[in-house]
């Protein structure tokens, strides 16, 4: 399905600022739908003087009129005149009589979506409210208040006062909704209405009286424990003066607050305060933070232990009198160090994926000692991008590449000067890595049988499910090609490639 941005840009009539405005309004679509107990549809104009739906939100506490998704559809003929009039006049247009939609009586309101541009109002779209009259019943006081709040917000949308781009965007978890609890404040910050859920939330915080008729600032002052530090944005939130969010904590309970100042043509007339008990959500978030910190600490300690092992192997290698034993210990030291690099990278972040380009840049440094061997001068080059890989891919791939680069320097370029080039190519389905050297090359069809070769085969074929191929480059040198399937990897940056020398 196309995104809102794709649908808007496809019409060719909106700027980036228009799209941002429409995005923010669509983000509050659920709030508008719940307050109005109606379906909310956002339309943008097309090049042929029609309109296309770019967002649709169903009410959570009432029956929807649209059982099928209408995003991407053109405006229906029965609404076109009303929507067009709202767009061109800049005024809210209500249907003169009930509109029938699939044998259901409805009432439609078309609201121009306006925003300020250089001191002038510019209409960038139309929002329609589709109310189901088939389930009409005597409204409760709460529903009447909700509808009044919805009408106030529709008026602000038409006058360019809503949404407010200075307000923070909604968090992914725990954002308060109308059904979670709603408080209506007058211009002085006195509560004129509090839904049962809002009253329950404040009761859990320790306030035992009625909220209506009380100044919300004074209520919060009674609730907050003395001498406790609190969010500096709290005063402007509870007075209804700024479109902000904050958390209120007392007696082990956390209530999230969001304030929406209400204005009539720029003049403040009160505010809506949405509230939600997010105690359990905040506990879960804290547990996740603690677990993430523990995992990072484990990776850090594993890295330290591996570096200690590598140092012991290095010391043992230097004291060894056997050239063969010294070489074996040195190779073991490099393998352990390569694994330590991966754990060090994992200890620096909380994601389950790692930037393998960063890992490999550090792994390449591990071959510096080999490159500095007597009578061997090797230059290493890297091009392309590995991208982001799951952490379980990082260790075997880093170790395999360490082996291949080390072999290219030690054996391919032994006693001579040359280059080792590592080329990474990636698409949606596979990662291909080629390690080439300009050395003497292997006899065609022959592959080494040493421990390093066995390790590489086990890691690439066994752990990564990939393939590996050795062959001699025409003229001189050896090229090793690794291909790894990326069935389960999603890399946000996979489309960008670059070349460079590390």
CSV table of N, CA and C in Angstrom, one decimal, residues 216-294:
chain,number,residue,atom,x,y,z
A,216,UNK,N,-6.7,22.3,37.7
A,216,UNK,CA,-5.9,21.1,37.5
A,216,UNK,C,-4.5,21.3,38.1
A,217,UNK,N,-4.0,22.6,38.1
A,217,UNK,CA,-2.7,22.9,38.7
A,217,UNK,C,-2.7,22.6,40.2
A,218,UNK,N,-3.8,23.0,40.9
A,218,UNK,CA,-3.8,22.7,42.3
A,218,UNK,C,-4.0,21.3,42.6
A,219,UNK,N,-4.7,20.5,41.8
A,219,UNK,CA,-4.9,19.1,41.9
A,219,UNK,C,-3.5,18.4,41.8
A,220,UNK,N,-2.8,18.8,40.8
A,220,UNK,CA,-1.4,18.2,40.6
A,220,UNK,C,-0.5,18.5,41.8
A,221,UNK,N,-0.6,19.8,42.3
A,221,UNK,CA,0.2,20.2,43.4
A,221,UNK,C,0.0,19.3,44.6
A,222,UNK,N,-1.3,19.0,44.8
A,222,UNK,CA,-1.6,18.1,46.0
A,222,UNK,C,-1.1,16.7,45.8
A,223,UNK,N,-1.1,16.2,44.6
A,223,UNK,CA,-0.7,14.9,44.3
A,223,UNK,C,0.8,14.7,44.4
A,224,UNK,N,1.6,15.6,43.9
A,224,UNK,CA,3.0,15.5,43.8
A,224,UNK,C,3.7,15.4,45.2
A,225,UNK,N,4.5,14.5,45.5
A,225,UNK,CA,5.2,14.4,46.7
A,225,UNK,C,6.1,15.7,46.9
A,226,UNK,N,6.2,16.2,48.1
A,226,UNK,CA,7.1,17.3,48.3
A,226,UNK,C,8.5,17.1,48.0
A,227,UNK,N,9.2,18.2,47.5
A,227,UNK,CA,10.6,18.2,47.3
A,227,UNK,C,11.0,17.2,46.2
A,228,UNK,N,10.1,16.6,45.4
A,228,UNK,CA,10.5,15.8,44.3
A,228,UNK,C,10.6,16.6,43.1
A,229,UNK,N,11.7,16.3,42.3
A,229,UNK,CA,11.9,17.0,41.0
A,229,UNK,C,10.8,16.5,40.0
A,230,UNK,N,10.4,17.4,39.2
A,230,UNK,CA,9.4,17.0,38.2
A,230,UNK,C,9.7,17.6,36.9
A,231,UNK,N,9.1,17.1,35.8
A,231,UNK,CA,9.3,17.6,34.5
A,231,UNK,C,9.0,19.1,34.4
A,232,UNK,N,9.9,19.9,33.9
A,232,UNK,CA,9.7,21.4,33.9
A,232,UNK,C,8.6,21.8,32.9
A,233,UNK,N,8.1,20.8,32.1
A,233,UNK,CA,7.0,21.1,31.2
A,233,UNK,C,5.7,20.9,31.8
A,234,UNK,N,5.7,20.3,33.1
A,234,UNK,CA,4.4,20.0,33.7
A,234,UNK,C,3.5,21.2,33.9
A,235,UNK,N,4.0,22.3,34.4
A,235,UNK,CA,3.1,23.5,34.6
A,235,UNK,C,2.3,23.9,33.4
A,236,UNK,N,3.0,24.0,32.2
A,236,UNK,CA,2.3,24.4,31.0
A,236,UNK,C,1.4,23.4,30.5
A,237,UNK,N,1.6,22.1,30.8
A,237,UNK,CA,0.7,21.0,30.4
A,237,UNK,C,-0.6,21.1,31.2
A,238,UNK,N,-0.5,21.2,32.5
A,238,UNK,CA,-1.7,21.1,33.4
A,238,UNK,C,-2.5,22.4,33.4
A,239,UNK,N,-1.9,23.5,32.9
A,239,UNK,CA,-2.6,24.8,32.7
A,239,UNK,C,-3.3,24.9,31.3
A,240,UNK,N,-2.9,23.9,30.4
A,240,UNK,CA,-3.5,23.9,29.1
A,240,UNK,C,-2.9,25.0,28.2
A,241,UNK,N,-1.7,25.5,28.5
A,241,UNK,CA,-1.2,26.6,27.7
A,241,UNK,C,-0.3,26.2,26.6
A,242,UNK,N,0.2,25.0,26.6
A,242,UNK,CA,1.1,24.5,25.5
A,242,UNK,C,0.8,23.1,25.1
A,243,UNK,N,1.0,22.8,23.8
A,243,UNK,CA,0.7,21.5,23.2
A,243,UNK,C,1.8,20.5,23.6
A,244,UNK,N,1.9,20.1,24.8
A,244,UNK,CA,3.0,19.3,25.2
A,244,UNK,C,2.6,18.0,25.9
A,245,UNK,N,3.6,17.2,26.2
A,245,UNK,CA,3.3,15.9,26.9
A,245,UNK,C,4.3,15.8,28.1
A,246,UNK,N,3.8,15.1,29.1
A,246,UNK,CA,4.6,14.8,30.3
A,246,UNK,C,4.1,13.6,31.0
A,247,UNK,N,4.8,13.1,32.0
A,247,UNK,CA,4.4,12.1,32.8
A,247,UNK,C,4.2,12.6,34.2
A,248,UNK,N,3.2,12.1,34.9
A,248,UNK,CA,2.9,12.5,36.3
A,248,UNK,C,3.1,11.2,37.1
A,249,UNK,N,4.0,11.3,38.1
A,249,UNK,CA,4.3,10.1,38.9
A,249,UNK,C,4.0,10.3,40.4
A,250,UNK,N,3.2,9.4,41.0
A,250,UNK,CA,3.0,9.5,42.5
A,250,UNK,C,2.5,8.1,42.9
A,251,UNK,N,2.8,7.8,44.1
A,251,UNK,CA,2.4,6.5,44.8
A,251,UNK,C,2.6,5.3,43.9
A,252,UNK,N,3.7,5.3,43.1
A,252,UNK,CA,4.1,4.2,42.3
A,252,UNK,C,3.3,4.1,41.0
A,253,UNK,N,2.5,5.1,40.7
A,253,UNK,CA,1.6,5.1,39.5
A,253,UNK,C,2.2,6.2,38.6
A,254,UNK,N,2.2,5.9,37.3
A,254,UNK,CA,2.6,6.9,36.3
A,254,UNK,C,1.4,7.1,35.3
A,255,UNK,N,1.1,8.4,35.2
A,255,UNK,CA,0.0,8.8,34.2
A,255,UNK,C,0.6,9.7,33.2
A,256,UNK,N,0.4,9.4,31.9
A,256,UNK,CA,0.9,10.2,30.8
A,256,UNK,C,-0.1,11.2,30.5
A,257,UNK,N,0.3,12.5,30.3
A,257,UNK,CA,-0.6,13.6,30.0
A,257,UNK,C,-0.2,14.2,28.7
A,258,UNK,N,-1.2,14.5,27.9
A,258,UNK,CA,-1.0,15.3,26.7
A,258,UNK,C,-2.0,16.4,26.6
A,259,UNK,N,-1.6,17.6,26.4
A,259,UNK,CA,-2.5,18.8,26.4
A,259,UNK,C,-2.6,19.3,25.0
A,260,UNK,N,-3.8,19.6,24.6
A,260,UNK,CA,-4.1,20.3,23.3
A,260,UNK,C,-4.8,21.6,23.6
A,261,UNK,N,-4.1,22.7,23.5
A,261,UNK,CA,-4.8,24.0,23.7
A,261,UNK,C,-5.9,24.2,22.6
A,262,UNK,N,-7.1,24.7,23.0
A,262,UNK,CA,-8.1,25.0,22.1
A,262,UNK,C,-8.2,26.5,21.8
A,263,UNK,N,-8.3,26.8,20.6
A,263,UNK,CA,-8.3,28.2,20.1
A,263,UNK,C,-9.5,28.5,19.2
A,264,UNK,N,-10.0,29.7,19.3
A,264,UNK,CA,-11.0,30.2,18.3
A,264,UNK,C,-10.4,31.3,17.6
A,265,UNK,N,-10.0,31.0,16.3
A,265,UNK,CA,-9.4,32.1,15.5
A,265,UNK,C,-8.2,32.7,16.2
A,266,UNK,N,-7.4,31.8,16.8
A,266,UNK,CA,-6.1,32.3,17.5
A,266,UNK,C,-6.3,32.6,18.9
A,267,UNK,N,-7.5,32.8,19.4
A,267,UNK,CA,-7.7,33.2,20.8
A,267,UNK,C,-7.9,31.9,21.6
A,268,UNK,N,-7.1,31.8,22.7
A,268,UNK,CA,-7.2,30.6,23.5
A,268,UNK,C,-8.5,30.5,24.3
A,269,UNK,N,-9.3,29.4,24.2
A,269,UNK,CA,-10.6,29.3,24.9
A,269,UNK,C,-10.6,28.2,25.9
A,270,UNK,N,-9.5,27.4,26.0
A,270,UNK,CA,-9.5,26.3,27.0
A,270,UNK,C,-8.5,25.3,26.5
A,271,UNK,N,-8.7,24.0,26.9
A,271,UNK,CA,-7.7,23.0,26.5
A,271,UNK,C,-8.4,21.6,26.7
A,272,UNK,N,-7.8,20.6,26.0
A,272,UNK,CA,-8.1,19.2,26.2
A,272,UNK,C,-6.9,18.6,26.8
A,273,UNK,N,-7.1,17.9,27.9
A,273,UNK,CA,-6.0,17.1,28.5
A,273,UNK,C,-6.3,15.6,28.4
A,274,UNK,N,-5.5,14.9,27.7
A,274,UNK,CA,-5.7,13.4,27.6
A,274,UNK,C,-4.8,12.8,28.6
A,275,UNK,N,-5.3,11.8,29.3
A,275,UNK,CA,-4.5,11.1,30.3
A,275,UNK,C,-4.6,9.6,30.2
A,276,UNK,N,-3.5,8.9,30.5
A,276,UNK,CA,-3.5,7.5,30.4
A,276,UNK,C,-2.6,6.9,31.5
A,277,UNK,N,-3.1,5.9,32.2
A,277,UNK,CA,-2.3,5.2,33.2
A,277,UNK,C,-1.3,4.3,32.4
A,278,UNK,N,0.0,4.7,32.4
A,278,UNK,CA,1.0,3.9,31.7
A,278,UNK,C,2.0,3.3,32.7
A,279,UNK,N,1.6,3.0,33.9
A,279,UNK,CA,2.5,2.4,34.9
A,279,UNK,C,3.1,1.1,34.4
A,280,UNK,N,2.3,0.2,33.9
A,280,UNK,CA,2.8,-1.1,33.4
A,280,UNK,C,3.7,-0.9,32.2
A,281,UNK,N,3.4,0.0,31.3
A,281,UNK,CA,4.2,0.2,30.1
A,281,UNK,C,5.6,0.8,30.6
A,282,UNK,N,5.6,1.7,31.5
A,282,UNK,CA,6.9,2.3,32.0
A,282,UNK,C,7.7,1.2,32.7
A,283,UNK,N,7.1,0.3,33.4
A,283,UNK,CA,7.8,-0.7,34.1
A,283,UNK,C,8.4,-1.7,33.0
A,284,UNK,N,7.7,-2.0,32.0
A,284,UNK,CA,8.2,-2.8,30.9
A,284,UNK,C,9.4,-2.1,30.2
A,285,UNK,N,9.3,-0.8,30.0
A,285,UNK,CA,10.3,-0.1,29.3
A,285,UNK,C,11.6,-0.1,30.2
A,286,UNK,N,11.4,0.1,31.5
A,286,UNK,CA,12.5,0.0,32.4
A,286,UNK,C,13.2,-1.3,32.5
A,287,UNK,N,12.4,-2.4,32.4
A,287,UNK,CA,12.9,-3.7,32.4
A,287,UNK,C,13.7,-4.0,31.1
A,288,UNK,N,13.2,-3.4,30.0
A,288,UNK,CA,14.0,-3.6,28.7
A,288,UNK,C,15.3,-2.8,28.8
A,289,UNK,N,15.2,-1.6,29.3
A,289,UNK,CA,16.5,-0.9,29.5
A,289,UNK,C,17.5,-1.6,30.3
A,290,UNK,N,17.0,-2.2,31.4
A,290,UNK,CA,17.9,-3.0,32.3
A,290,UNK,C,18.5,-4.2,31.6
A,291,UNK,N,17.6,-4.9,30.8
A,291,UNK,CA,18.1,-6.0,30.1
A,291,UNK,C,19.1,-5.7,29.0
A,292,UNK,N,18.8,-4.6,28.3
A,292,UNK,CA,19.7,-4.1,27.3
A,292,UNK,C,21.1,-3.7,27.9
A,293,UNK,N,21.0,-3.1,29.1
A,293,UNK,CA,22.3,-2.7,29.7
A,293,UNK,C,23.0,-4.0,30.2
A,294,UNK,N,22.3,-5.0,30.6
A,294,UNK,CA,22.9,-6.2,31.0
A,294,UNK,C,23.6,-6.9,29.9
